[in-house]
Coordinates of N, CA and C in Angstrom, one line a residue:
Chain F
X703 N -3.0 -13.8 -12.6 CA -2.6 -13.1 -11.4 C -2.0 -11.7 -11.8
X704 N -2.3 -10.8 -10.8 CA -1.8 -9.5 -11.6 C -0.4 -9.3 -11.1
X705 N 0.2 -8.6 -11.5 CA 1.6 -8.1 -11.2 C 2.6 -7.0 -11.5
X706 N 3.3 -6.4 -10.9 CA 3.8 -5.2 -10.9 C 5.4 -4.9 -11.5
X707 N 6.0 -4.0 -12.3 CA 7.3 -4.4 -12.2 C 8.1 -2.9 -12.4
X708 N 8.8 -2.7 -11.4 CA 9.3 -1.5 -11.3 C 11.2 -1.6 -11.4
X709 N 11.4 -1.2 -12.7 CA 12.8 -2.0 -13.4 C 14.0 -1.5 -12.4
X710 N 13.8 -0.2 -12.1 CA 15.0 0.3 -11.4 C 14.8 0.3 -9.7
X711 N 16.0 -0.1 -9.4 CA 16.1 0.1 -7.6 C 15.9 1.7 -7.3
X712 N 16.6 2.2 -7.9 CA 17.0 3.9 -8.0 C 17.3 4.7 -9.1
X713 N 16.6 5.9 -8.9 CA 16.7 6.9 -10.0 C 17.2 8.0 -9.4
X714 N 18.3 8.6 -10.0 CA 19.3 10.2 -9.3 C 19.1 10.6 -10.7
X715 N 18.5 12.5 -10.1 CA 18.4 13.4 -10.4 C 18.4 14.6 -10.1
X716 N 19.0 15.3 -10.9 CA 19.3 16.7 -10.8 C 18.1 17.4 -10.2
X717 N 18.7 18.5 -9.1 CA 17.1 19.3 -8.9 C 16.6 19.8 -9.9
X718 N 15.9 20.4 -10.3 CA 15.1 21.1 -11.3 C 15.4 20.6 -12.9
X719 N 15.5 19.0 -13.3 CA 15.4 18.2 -14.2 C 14.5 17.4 -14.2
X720 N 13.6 17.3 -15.0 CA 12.2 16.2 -15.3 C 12.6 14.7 -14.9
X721 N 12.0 14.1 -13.9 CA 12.0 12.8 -13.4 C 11.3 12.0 -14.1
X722 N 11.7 10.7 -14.3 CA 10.8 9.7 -14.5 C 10.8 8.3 -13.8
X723 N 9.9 7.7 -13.2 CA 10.2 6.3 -12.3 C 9.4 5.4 -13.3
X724 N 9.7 4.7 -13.4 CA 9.0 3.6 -14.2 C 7.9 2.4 -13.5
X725 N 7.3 2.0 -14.0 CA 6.0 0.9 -13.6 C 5.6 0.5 -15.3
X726 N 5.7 -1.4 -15.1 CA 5.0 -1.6 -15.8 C 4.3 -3.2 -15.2
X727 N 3.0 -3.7 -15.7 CA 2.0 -4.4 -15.4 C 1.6 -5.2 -15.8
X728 N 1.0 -6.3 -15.3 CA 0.6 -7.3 -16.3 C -1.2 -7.6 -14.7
X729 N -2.2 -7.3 -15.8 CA -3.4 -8.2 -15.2 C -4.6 -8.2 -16.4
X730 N -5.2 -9.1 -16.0 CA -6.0 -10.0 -17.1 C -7.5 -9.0 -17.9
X731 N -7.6 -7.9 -17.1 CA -8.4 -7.2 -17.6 C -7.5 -5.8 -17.6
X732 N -8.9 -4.8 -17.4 CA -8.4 -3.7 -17.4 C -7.8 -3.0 -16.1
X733 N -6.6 -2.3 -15.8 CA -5.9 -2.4 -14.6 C -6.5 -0.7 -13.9
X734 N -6.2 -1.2 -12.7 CA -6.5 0.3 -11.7 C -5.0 0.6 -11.3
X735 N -4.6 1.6 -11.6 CA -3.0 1.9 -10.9 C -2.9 2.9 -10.5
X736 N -1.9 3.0 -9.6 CA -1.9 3.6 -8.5 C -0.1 3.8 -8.3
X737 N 0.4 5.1 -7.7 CA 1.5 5.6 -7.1 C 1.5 5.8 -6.0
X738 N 2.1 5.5 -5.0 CA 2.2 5.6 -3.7 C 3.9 6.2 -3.1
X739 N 3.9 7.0 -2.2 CA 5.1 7.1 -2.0 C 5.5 7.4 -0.3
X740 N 6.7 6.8 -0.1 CA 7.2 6.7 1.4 C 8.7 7.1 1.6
X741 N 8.0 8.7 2.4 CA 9.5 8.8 3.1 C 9.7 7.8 4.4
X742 N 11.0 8.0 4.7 CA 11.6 7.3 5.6 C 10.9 7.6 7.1
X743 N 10.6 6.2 7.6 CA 9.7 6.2 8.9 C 8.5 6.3 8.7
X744 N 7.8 6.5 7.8 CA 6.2 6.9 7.2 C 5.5 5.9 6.5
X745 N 4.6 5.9 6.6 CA 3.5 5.3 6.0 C 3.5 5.6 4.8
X746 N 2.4 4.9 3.4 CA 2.4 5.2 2.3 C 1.8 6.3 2.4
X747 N 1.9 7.2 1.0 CA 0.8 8.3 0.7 C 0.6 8.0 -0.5
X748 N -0.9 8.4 -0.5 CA -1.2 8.5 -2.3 C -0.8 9.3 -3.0
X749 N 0.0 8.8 -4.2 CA 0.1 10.2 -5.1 C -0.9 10.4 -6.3
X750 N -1.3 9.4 -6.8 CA -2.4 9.5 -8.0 C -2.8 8.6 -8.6
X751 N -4.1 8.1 -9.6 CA -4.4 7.1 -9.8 C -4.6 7.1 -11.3
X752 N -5.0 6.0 -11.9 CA -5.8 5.7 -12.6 C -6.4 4.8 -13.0
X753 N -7.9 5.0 -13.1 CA -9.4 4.5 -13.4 C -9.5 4.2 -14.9
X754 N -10.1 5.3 -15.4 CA -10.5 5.6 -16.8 C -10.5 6.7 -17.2
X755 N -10.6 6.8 -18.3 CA -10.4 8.4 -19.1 C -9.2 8.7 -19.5
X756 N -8.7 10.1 -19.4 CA -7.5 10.4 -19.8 C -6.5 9.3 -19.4
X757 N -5.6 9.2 -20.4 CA -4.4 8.4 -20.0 C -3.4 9.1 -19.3
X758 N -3.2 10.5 -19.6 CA -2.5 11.4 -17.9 C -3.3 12.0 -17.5
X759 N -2.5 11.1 -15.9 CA -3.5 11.8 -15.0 C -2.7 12.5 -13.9
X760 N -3.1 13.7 -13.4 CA -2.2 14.2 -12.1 C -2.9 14.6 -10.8
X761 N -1.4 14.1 -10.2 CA -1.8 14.0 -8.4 C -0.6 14.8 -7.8
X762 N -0.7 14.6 -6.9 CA -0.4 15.6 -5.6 C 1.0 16.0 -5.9
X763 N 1.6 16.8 -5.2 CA 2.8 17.7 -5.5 C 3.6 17.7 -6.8
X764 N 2.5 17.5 -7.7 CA 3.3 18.3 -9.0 C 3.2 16.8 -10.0
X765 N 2.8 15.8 -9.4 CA 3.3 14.5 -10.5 C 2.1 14.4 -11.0
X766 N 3.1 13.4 -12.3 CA 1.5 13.1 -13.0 C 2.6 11.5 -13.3
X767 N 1.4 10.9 -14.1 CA 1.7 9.6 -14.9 C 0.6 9.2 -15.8
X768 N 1.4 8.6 -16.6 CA 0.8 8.0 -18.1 C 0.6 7.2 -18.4
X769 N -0.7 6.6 -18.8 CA -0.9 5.5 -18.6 C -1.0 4.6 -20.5
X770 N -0.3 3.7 -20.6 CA 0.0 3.3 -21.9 C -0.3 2.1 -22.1
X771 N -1.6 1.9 -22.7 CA -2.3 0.6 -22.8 C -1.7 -0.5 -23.6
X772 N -0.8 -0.2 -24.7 CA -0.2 -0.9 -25.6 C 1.2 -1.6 -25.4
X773 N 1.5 -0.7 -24.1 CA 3.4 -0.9 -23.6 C 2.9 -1.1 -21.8
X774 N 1.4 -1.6 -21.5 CA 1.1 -1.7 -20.2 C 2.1 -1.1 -19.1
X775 N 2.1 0.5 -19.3 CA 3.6 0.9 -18.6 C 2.4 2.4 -17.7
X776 N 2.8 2.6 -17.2 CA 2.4 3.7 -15.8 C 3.2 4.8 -15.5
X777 N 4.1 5.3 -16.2 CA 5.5 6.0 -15.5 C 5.0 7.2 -15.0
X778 N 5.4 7.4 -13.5 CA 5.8 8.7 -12.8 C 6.3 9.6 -13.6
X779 N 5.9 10.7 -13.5 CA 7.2 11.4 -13.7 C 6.7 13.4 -13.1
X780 N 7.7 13.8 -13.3 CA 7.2 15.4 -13.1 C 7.9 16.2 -13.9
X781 N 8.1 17.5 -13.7 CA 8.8 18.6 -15.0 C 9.7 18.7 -14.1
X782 N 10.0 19.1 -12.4 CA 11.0 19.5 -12.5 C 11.3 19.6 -10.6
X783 N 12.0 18.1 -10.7 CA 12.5 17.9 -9.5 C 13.1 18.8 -8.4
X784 N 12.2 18.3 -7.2 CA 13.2 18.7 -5.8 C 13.2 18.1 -4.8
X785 N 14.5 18.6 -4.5 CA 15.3 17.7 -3.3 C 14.2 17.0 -2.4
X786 N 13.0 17.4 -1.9 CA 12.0 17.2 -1.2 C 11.5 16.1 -2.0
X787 N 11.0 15.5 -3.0 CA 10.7 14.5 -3.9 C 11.7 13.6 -3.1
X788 N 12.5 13.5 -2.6 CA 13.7 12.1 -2.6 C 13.1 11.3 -1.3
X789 N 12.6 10.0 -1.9 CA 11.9 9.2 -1.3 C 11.5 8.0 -1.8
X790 N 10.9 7.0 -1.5 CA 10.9 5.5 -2.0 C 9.5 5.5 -2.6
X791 N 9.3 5.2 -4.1 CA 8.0 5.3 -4.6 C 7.5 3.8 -5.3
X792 N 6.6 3.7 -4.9 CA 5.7 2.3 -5.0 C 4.5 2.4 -6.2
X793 N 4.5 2.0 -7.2 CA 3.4 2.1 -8.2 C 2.7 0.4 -7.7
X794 N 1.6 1.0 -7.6 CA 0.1 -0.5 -7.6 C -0.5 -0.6 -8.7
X795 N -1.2 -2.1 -8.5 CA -2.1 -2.3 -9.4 C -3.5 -2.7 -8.6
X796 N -4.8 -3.0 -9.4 CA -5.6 -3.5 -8.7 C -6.2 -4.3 -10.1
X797 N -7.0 -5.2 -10.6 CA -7.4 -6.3 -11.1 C -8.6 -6.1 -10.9
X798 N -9.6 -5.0 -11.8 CA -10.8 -5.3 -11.2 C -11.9 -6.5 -12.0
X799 N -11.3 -7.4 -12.9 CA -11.9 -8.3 -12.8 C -11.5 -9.3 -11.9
X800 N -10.2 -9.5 -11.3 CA -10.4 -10.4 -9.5 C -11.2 -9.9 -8.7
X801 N -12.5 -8.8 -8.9 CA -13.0 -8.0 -8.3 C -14.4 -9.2 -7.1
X802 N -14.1 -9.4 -6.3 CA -15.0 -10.6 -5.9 C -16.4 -10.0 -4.8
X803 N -17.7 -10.3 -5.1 CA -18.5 -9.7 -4.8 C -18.8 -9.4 -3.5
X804 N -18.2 -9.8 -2.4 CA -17.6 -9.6 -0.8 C -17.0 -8.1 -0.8
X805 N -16.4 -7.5 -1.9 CA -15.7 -6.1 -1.9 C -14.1 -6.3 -1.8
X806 N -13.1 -7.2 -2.1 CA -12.1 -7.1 -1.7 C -11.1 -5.5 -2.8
X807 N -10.4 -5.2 -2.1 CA -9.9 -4.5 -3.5 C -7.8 -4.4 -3.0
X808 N -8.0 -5.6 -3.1 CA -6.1 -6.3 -2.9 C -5.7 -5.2 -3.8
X809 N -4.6 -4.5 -3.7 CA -3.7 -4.1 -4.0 C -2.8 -4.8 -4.1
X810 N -1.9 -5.1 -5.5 CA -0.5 -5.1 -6.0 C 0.9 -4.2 -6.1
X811 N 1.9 -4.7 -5.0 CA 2.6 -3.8 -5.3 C 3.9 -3.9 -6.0
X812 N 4.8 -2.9 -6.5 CA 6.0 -2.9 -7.2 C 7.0 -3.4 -6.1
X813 N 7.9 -3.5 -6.4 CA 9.1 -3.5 -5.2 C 9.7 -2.0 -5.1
X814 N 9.2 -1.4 -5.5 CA 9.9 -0.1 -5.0 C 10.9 0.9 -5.8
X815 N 10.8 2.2 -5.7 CA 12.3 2.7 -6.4 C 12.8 3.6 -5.2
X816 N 13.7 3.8 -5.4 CA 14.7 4.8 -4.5 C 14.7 5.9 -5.7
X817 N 14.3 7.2 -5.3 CA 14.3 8.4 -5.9 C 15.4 9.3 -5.3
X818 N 16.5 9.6 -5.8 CA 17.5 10.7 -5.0 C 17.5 12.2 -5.8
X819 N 17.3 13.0 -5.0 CA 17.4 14.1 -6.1 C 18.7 14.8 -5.6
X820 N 19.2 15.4 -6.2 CA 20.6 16.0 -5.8 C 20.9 17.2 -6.3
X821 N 21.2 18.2 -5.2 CA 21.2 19.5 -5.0 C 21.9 19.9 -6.0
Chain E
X993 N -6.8 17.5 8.1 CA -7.4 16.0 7.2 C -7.2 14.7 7.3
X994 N -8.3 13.7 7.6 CA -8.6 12.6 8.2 C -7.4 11.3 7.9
X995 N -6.6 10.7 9.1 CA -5.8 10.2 8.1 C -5.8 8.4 9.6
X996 N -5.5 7.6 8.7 CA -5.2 6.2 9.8 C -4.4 6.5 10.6
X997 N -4.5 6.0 11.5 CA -3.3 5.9 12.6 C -3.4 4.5 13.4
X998 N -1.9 4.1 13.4 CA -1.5 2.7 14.1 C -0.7 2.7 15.5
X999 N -1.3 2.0 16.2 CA -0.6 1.7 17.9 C 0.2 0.3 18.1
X1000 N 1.0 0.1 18.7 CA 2.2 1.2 18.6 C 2.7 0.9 17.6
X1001 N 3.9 2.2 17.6 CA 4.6 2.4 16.4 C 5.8 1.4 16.2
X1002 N 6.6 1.0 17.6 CA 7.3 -0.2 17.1 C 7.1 -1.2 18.7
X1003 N 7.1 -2.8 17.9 CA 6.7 -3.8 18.9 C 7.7 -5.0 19.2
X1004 N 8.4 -5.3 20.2 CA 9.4 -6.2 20.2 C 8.5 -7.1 21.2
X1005 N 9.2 -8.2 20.4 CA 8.3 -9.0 21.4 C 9.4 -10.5 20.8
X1006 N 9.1 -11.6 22.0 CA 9.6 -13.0 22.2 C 8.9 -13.7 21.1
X1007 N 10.0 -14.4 20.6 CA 9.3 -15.9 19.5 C 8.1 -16.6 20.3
X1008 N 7.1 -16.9 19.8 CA 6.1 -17.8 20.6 C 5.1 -16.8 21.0
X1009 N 5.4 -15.7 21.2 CA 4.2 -14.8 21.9 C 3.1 -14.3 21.5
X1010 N 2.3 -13.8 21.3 CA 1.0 -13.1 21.1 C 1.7 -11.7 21.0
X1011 N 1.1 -11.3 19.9 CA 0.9 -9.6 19.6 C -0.3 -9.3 18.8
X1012 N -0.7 -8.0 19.2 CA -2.0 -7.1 18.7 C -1.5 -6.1 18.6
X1013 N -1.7 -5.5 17.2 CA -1.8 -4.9 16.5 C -2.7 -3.8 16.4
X1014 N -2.8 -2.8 16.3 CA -4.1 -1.6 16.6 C -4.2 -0.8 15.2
X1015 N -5.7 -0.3 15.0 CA -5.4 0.5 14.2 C -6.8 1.8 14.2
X1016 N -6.5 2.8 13.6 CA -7.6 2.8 13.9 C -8.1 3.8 12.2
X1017 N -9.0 3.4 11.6 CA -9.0 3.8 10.1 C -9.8 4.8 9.8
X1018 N -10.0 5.9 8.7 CA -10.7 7.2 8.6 C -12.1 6.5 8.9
X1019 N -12.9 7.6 9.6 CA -14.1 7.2 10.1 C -15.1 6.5 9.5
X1020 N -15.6 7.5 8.0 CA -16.3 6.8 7.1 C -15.7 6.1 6.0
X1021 N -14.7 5.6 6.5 CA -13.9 3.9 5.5 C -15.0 2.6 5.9
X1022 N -14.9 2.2 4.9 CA -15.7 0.6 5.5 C -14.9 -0.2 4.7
X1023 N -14.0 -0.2 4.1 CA -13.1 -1.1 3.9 C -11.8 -1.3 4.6
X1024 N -11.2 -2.5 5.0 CA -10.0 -2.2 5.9 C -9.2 -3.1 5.7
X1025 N -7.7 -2.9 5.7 CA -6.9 -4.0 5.0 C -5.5 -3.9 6.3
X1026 N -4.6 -5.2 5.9 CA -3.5 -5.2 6.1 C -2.7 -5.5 5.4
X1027 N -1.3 -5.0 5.6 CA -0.4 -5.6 4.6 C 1.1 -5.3 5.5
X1028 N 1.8 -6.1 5.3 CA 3.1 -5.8 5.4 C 4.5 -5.8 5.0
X1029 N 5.7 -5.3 5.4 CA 6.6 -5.3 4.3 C 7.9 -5.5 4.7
X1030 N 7.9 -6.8 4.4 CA 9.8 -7.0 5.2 C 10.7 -6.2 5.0
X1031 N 11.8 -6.0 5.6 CA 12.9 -4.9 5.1 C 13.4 -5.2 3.9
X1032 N 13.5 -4.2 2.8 CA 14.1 -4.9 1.5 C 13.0 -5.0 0.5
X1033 N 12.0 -5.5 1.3 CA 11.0 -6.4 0.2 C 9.6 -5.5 -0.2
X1034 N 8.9 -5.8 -1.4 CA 7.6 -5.4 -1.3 C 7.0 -5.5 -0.5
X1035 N 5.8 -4.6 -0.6 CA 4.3 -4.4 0.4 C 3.7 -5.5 -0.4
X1036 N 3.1 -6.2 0.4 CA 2.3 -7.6 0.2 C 1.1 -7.3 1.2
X1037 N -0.2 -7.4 0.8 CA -1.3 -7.8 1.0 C -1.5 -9.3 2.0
X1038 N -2.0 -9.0 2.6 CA -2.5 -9.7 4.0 C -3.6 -10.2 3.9
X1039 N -4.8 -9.1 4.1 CA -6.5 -9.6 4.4 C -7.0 -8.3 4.0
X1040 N -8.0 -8.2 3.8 CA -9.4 -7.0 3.7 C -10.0 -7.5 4.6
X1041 N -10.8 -6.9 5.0 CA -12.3 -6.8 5.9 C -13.3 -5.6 5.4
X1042 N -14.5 -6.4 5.2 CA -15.7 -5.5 5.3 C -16.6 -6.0 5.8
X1043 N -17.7 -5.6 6.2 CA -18.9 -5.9 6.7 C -18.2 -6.7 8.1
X1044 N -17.6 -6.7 8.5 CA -17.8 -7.3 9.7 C -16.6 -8.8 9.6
X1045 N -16.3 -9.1 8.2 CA -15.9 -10.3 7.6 C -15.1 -10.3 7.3
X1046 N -14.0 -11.2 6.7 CA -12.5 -11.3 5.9 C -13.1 -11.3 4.5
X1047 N -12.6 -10.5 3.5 CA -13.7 -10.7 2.2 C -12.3 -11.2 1.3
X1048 N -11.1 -11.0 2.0 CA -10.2 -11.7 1.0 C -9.0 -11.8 2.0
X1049 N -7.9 -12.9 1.4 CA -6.9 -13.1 2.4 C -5.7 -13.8 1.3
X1050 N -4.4 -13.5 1.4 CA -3.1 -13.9 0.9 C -3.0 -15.1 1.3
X1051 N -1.6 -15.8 0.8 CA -1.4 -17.0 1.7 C -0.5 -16.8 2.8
X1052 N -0.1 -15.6 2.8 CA 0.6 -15.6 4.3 C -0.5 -15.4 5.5
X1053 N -1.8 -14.9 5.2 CA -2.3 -14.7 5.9 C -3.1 -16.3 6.4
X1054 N -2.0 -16.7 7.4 CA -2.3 -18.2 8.3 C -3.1 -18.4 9.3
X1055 N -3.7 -19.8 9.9 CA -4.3 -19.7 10.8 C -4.0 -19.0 12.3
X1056 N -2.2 -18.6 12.0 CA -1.5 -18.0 13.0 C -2.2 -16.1 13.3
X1057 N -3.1 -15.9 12.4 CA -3.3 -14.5 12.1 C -4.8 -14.4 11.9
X1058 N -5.3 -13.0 12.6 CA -6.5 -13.1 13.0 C -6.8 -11.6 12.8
X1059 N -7.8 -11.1 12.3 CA -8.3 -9.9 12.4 C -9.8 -9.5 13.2
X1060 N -9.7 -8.0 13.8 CA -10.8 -7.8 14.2 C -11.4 -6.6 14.2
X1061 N -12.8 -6.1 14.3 CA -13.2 -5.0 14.4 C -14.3 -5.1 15.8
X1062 N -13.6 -4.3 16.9 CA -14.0 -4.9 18.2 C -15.0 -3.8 18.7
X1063 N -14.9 -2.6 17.9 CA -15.6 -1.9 18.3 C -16.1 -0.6 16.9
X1064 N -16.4 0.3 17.1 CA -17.1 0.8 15.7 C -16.0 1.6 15.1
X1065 N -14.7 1.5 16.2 CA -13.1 2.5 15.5 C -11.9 1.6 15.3
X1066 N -12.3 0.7 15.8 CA -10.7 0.0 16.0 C -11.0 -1.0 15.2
X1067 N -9.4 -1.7 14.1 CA -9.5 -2.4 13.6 C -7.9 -3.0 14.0
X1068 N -7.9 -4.1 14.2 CA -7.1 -5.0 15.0 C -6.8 -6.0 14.3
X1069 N -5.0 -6.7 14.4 CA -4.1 -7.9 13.8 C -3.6 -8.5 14.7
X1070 N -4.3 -9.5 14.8 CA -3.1 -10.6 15.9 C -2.5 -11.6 15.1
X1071 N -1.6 -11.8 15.8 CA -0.8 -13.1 15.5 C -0.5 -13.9 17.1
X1072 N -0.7 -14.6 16.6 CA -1.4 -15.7 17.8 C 0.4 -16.2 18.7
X1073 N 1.2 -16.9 17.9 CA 2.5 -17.2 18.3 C 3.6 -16.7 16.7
X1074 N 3.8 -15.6 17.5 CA 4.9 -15.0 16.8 C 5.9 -15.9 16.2
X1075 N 6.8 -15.6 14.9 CA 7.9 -16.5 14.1 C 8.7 -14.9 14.3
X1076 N 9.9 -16.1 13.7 CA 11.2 -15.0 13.3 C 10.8 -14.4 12.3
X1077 N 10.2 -15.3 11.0 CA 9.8 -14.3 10.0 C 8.7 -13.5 9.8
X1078 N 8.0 -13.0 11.2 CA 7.0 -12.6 11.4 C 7.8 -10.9 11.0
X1079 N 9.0 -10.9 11.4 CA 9.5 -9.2 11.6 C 9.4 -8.8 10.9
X1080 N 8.7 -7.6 10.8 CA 7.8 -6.6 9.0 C 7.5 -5.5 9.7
X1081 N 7.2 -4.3 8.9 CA 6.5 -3.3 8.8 C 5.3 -3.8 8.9
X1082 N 4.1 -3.6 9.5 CA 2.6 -3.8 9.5 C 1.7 -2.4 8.8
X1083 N 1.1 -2.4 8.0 CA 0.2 -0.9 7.6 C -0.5 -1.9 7.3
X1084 N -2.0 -0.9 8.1 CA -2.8 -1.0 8.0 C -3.9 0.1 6.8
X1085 N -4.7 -0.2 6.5 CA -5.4 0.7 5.0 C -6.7 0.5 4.9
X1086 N -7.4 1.7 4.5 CA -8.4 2.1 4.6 C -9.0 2.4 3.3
X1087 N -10.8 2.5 2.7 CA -10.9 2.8 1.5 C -12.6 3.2 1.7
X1088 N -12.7 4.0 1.2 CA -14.1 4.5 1.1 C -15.2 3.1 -0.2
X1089 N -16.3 3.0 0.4 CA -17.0 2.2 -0.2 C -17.1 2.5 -1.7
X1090 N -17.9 3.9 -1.9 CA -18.5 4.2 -3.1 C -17.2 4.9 -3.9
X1091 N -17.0 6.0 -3.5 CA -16.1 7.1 -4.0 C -14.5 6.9 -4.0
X1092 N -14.3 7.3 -5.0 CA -12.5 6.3 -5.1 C -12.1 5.0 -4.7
X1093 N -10.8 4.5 -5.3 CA -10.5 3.6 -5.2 C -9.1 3.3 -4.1
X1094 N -8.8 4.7 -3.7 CA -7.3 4.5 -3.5 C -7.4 4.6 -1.8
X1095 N -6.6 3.5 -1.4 CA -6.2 3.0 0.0 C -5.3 4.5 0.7
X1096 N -6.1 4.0 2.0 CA -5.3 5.5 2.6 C -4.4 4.8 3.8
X1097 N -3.7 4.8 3.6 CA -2.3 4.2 4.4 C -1.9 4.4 6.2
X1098 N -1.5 3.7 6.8 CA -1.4 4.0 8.1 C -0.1 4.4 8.4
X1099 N 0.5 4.7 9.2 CA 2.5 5.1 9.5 C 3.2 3.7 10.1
X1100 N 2.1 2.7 10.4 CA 2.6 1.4 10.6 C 3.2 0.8 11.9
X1101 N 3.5 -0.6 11.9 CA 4.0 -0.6 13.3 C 5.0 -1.5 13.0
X1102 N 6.0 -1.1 13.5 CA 7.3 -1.9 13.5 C 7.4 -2.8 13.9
X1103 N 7.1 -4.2 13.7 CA 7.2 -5.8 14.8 C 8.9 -6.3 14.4
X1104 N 9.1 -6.8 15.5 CA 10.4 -7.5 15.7 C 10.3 -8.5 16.5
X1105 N 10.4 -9.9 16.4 CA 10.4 -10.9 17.1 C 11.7 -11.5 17.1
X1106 N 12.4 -11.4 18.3 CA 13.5 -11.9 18.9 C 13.3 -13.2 19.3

C-alpha cells in the first residue's frame, strides 16, 4: 500500500529565507508525486509534480522539489519566502503499479504542513 | 482558466437524512473523483469514476454512498442516510485522460450533520 509521511505539523519562516517542507514515501514501484496546496477556505491547488526525468522539478509560484530515490523523500522547497506562501501544503503520491486497467489514479495523501512565513 | 466548481459550499443537514453533493468538473476531464477531509485530518480518497463507472473505491466509500454522472457536466455524491461522522470537507477532482497526471481540485463543500 502506498503512503505518505509529512514529519512536521508546521514550518516558520522568515520572509525572504529559503523554505523547506518535507515529504517522504513508501510505494511498491515507482512513485508519481505531487504537491498540493490550500489556503484557508479553498480547495487544493497544484503546485508540481513528478513523473520522470529530472529529479527537480518546478511548479507554480516559484517552488520546486526534489525528488530522491535512495532517501524516498520529495521536499518542497523555494529560495525565498513570502508572507503570501503561508498556507497548508499536502505532498501526494500515486502508485502506478496499483495502476488498474478501469483508469483509477487514487491519490495518497500526507497529513499536511502548516507553512507560516513571518514578516 | 478552466477550474471545478462545487454546490453548495456549505451543507447542514439532520442525522438520517439524504444529501447531494454537486459538482461540476473541467469540461474535457473524464476522470472524476471524490475525497474528503475531516477537520484535523488527511485528504482521503473516496471513489474515481470513468466511463460512466466506479473504476475504484476506499473503504469508506459504503453502501451508504453513491455516485453519479447525470448529465454530460454534472458529477454528483450522495449519501443516502447521513452519520455524525459523515462531517468532512467533500472535494471533488478532476483529471485529463491522456495528458498529465495531476487532479484539478474543487473549493469543496462543507457537510455538517447535526
Amino acid at each position: 500500500a502506498q503512503s505518505v509521511a509529512q514529519p512536521e505539523d508546521q514550518v516558520n519562516v522568515a520572509e525572504g529565507n529559503p523554505l523547506t517542507v518535507k515529504c517522504t514515501y513508501s510505494v511498491s514501484g515507482n512513485p508519481y508525486l505531487f504537491w498540493y496546496v490550500q489556503y484557508p477556505n479553498r480547495g487544493l491547488q497544484f503546485l508540481l509534480k513528478y513523473i520522470t526525468g529530472d529529479n527537480l522539478v518546478k511548479g507554480s509560484y516559484g517552488f520546486e522539489a526534489e525528488f530522491n530515490k535512495s532517501q524516498t523523500s520529495f521536499h518542497l522547497k523555494k529560495p525565498s519566502a513570502l508572507v503570501s506562501d503561508s498556507a497548508l501544503y499536502f505532498c501526494a503520491v500515486r502508485d502506478p503499479a496499483a495502476y488498474s486497467g478501469a483508469g483509477s489514479y487514487q491519490l495518497t495523501f500526507g497529513k499536511g504542513t502548516k507553512l507560516s512565513v513571518i514578516p | 482558466e478552466p477550474e471545478v466548481t462545487q454546490t453548495p459550499s456549505h451543507q447542514v443537514t439532520q442525522m438520517g437524512q439524504e444529501v447531494i453533493l454537486r459538482c461540476v468538473p473541467i469540461s474535457n476531464h473524464l476522470y472524476f473523483y471524490w475525497y474528503r477531509q475531516i477537520l484535523g485530518q488527511k485528504v482521503e480518497f473516496l471513489v474515481s469514476f470513468y466511463n460512466n463507472e466506479i473504476s475504484e473505491k476506499s473503504e469508506i466509500f459504503d453502501d451508504q454512498f453513491s455516485v453519479e454522472r447525470p448529465d454530460g457536466s454534472n458529477f454528483t455524491l450522495k449519501i443516502r442516510s447521513t452519520k455524525l461522522e459523515d462531517s468532512a470537507m467533500y472535494f471533488c477532482a478532476s483529471s485529463e485522460a491522456l495528458r498529465g497526471y495531476e487532479q484539478f481540485f474543487g473549493p469543496g463543500t462543507r457537510l455538517t450533520v447535526l
